[in-house]
Coordinates of C-alpha atoms in Angstrom, one line a residue:
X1 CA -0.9 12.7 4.8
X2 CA -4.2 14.3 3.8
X3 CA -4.1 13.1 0.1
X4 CA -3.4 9.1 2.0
X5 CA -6.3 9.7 4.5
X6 CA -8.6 10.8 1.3
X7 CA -7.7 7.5 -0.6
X8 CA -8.0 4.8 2.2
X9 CA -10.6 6.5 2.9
X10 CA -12.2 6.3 -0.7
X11 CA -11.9 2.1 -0.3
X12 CA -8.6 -0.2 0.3
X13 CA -6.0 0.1 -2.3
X14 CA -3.6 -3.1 -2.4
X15 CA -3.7 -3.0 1.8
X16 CA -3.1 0.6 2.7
X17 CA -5.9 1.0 4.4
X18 CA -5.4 -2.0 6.6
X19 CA -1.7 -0.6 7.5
X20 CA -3.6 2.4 8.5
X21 CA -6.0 0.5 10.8
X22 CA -3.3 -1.2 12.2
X23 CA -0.7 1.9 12.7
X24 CA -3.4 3.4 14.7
X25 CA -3.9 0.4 16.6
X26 CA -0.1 0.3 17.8
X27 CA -0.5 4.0 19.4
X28 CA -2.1 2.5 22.4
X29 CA -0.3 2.6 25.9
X30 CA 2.5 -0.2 26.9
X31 CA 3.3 -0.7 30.2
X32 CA 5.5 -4.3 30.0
X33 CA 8.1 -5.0 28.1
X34 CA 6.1 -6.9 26.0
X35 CA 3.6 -4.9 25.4
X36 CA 6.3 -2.2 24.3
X37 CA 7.9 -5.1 21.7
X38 CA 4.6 -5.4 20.4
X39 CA 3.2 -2.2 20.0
X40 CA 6.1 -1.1 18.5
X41 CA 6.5 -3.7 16.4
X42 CA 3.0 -2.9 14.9
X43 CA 4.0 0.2 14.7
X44 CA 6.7 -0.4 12.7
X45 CA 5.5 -3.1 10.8
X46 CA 2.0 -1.0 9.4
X47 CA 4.8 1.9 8.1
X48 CA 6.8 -0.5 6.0
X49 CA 3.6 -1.9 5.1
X50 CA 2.2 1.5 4.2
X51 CA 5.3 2.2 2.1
X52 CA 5.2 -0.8 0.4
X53 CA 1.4 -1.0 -0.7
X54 CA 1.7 2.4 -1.5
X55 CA 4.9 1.5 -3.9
X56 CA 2.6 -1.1 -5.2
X57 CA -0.4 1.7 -5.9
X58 CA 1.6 4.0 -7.6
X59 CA 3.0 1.4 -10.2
X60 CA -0.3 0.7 -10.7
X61 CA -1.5 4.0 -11.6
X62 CA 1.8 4.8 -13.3
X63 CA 0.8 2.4 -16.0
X64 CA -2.6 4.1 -16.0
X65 CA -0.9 7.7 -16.0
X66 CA -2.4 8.8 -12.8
X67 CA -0.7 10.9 -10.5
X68 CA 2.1 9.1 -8.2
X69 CA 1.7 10.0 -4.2
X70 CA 4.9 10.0 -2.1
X71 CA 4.6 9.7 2.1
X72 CA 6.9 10.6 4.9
X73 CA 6.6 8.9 8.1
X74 CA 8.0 10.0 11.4
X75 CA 7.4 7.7 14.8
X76 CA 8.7 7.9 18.0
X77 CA 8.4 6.6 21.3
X78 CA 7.2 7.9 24.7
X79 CA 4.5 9.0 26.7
X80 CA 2.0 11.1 25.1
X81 CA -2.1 11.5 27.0
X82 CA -5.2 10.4 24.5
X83 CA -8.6 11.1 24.9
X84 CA -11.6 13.4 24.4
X85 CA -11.1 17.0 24.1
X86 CA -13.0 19.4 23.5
X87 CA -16.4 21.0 24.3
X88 CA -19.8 19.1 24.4
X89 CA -20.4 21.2 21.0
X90 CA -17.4 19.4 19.5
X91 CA -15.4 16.5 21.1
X92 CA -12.9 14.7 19.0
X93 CA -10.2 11.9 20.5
X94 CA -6.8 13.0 19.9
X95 CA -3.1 12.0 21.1
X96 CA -1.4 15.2 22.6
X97 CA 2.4 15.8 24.2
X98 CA 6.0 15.8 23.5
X99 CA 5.9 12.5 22.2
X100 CA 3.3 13.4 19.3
X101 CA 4.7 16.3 18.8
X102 CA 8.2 15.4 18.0
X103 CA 6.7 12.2 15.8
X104 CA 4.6 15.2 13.9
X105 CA 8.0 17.0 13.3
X106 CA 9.7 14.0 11.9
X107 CA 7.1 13.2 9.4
X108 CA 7.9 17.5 8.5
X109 CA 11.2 16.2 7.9
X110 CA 10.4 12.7 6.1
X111 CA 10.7 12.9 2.2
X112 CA 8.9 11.1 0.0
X113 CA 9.5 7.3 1.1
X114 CA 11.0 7.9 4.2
X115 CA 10.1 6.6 7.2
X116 CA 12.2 8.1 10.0
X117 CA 12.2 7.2 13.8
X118 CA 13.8 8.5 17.3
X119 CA 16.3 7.3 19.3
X120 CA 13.1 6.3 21.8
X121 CA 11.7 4.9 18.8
X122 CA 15.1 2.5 18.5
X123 CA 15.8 1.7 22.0
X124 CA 11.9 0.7 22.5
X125 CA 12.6 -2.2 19.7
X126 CA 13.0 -5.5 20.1
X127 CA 13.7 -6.8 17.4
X128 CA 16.5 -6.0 14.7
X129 CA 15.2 -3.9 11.7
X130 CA 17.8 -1.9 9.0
X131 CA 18.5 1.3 10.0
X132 CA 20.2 4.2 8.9
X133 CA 21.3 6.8 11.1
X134 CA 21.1 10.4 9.6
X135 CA 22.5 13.4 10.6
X136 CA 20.5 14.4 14.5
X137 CA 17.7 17.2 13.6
X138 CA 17.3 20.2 15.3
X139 CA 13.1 20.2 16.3
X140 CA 11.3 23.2 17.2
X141 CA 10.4 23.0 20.8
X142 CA 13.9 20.7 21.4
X143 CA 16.7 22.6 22.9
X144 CA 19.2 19.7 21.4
X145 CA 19.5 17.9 18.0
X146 CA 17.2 14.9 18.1
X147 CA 19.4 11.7 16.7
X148 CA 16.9 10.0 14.0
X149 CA 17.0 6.8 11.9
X150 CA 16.2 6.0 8.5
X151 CA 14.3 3.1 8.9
X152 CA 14.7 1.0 5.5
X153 CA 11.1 -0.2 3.8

C-alpha cells in the first residue's frame, strides 16, 4: 500500500489516483439502504478500478523494464468511528474499530491482485458482482474463522 500511496501521490497514472479518491470517498457512514448500495458500490467499484489501472501501469512499465507493483485489497462492512485524534501537537483524521481492523487484516491476507471482502462486505451489496468464496480466515482478534470472498477484477 505504501509503494501505491507514493505513486498516486507522485501524479495520476492511467486513473489510479482517481480510484483512490473515490475509495476514500465510499468510507463515509450509510444509514438507508440506499446509501449502503451506494457506498458500497463505490467501494467496490474504485478496487476493481484500482486493480485494473494498476494492470494497465505495469504493462506499461513492463515494456519500459520498470519494476511491476502488485496490491492486495481487503474491504468490509460495518460500523467503524472517524474523526480527529490525537493531541493539539498532532491531530490526524483516522477510521478506528472492528470494522477497520478486520478490513486491515484482509488486505494482510490479499496477494498480489486480490481483492478480498467479508461476508458484511457481501450481504451489504446490492448488486451482483463475481465472487469467489475462499476458504474462512482465522483473524487475530476474531474468535471464529471469518468467511471471505474473492472478489473477481
Amino acid at each position: 500500500p505504501g509503494a501505491i500511496n507514493l505513486y498516486a501521490a507522485a501524479g495520476p497514472f492511467d486513473g489510479v489516483e482517481f480510484a483512490l479518491r473515490r475509495l476514500v470517498l465510499g468510507n463515509g457512514r450509510a444509514g438507508t439502504a440506499a446509501q449502503r448500495w451506494y457506498v458500497n458500490t463505490v467501494q467496490l467499484e474504485a478496487a476493481v478500478d484500482m486493480m485494473r489501472s494498476l494492470e494497465r501501469l505495469n504493462t506499461r512499465w513492463r515494456v519500459q523494464g520498470r519494476p511491476q507493483l502488485q496490491i492486495g485489497i481487503g474491504l468490509n462492512y460495518g460500523e467503524a468511528f472517524a474523526g480527529n485524534i490525537g493531541s493539539q501537537r498532532r491531530l490526524e483524521f483516522t477510521v478506528i474499530g472492528d470494522t477497520v481492523n478486520t478490513a486491515n487484516r484482509l488486505c494482510a491476507w490479499a496477494e498480489g491482485g486480490e481483492i478480498l471482502i467479508t461476508q458484511a462486505m457481501r450481504d451489504a451489496l446490492m448488486h451482483a458482482h463475481p465472487l469467489v468464496e475462499r476458504p474462512p480466515l482465522k483473524l487475530r482478534g476474531k474468535a471464529e474463522p471469518v468467511v471471505v470472498y474473492n472478489a473477481l477484477a
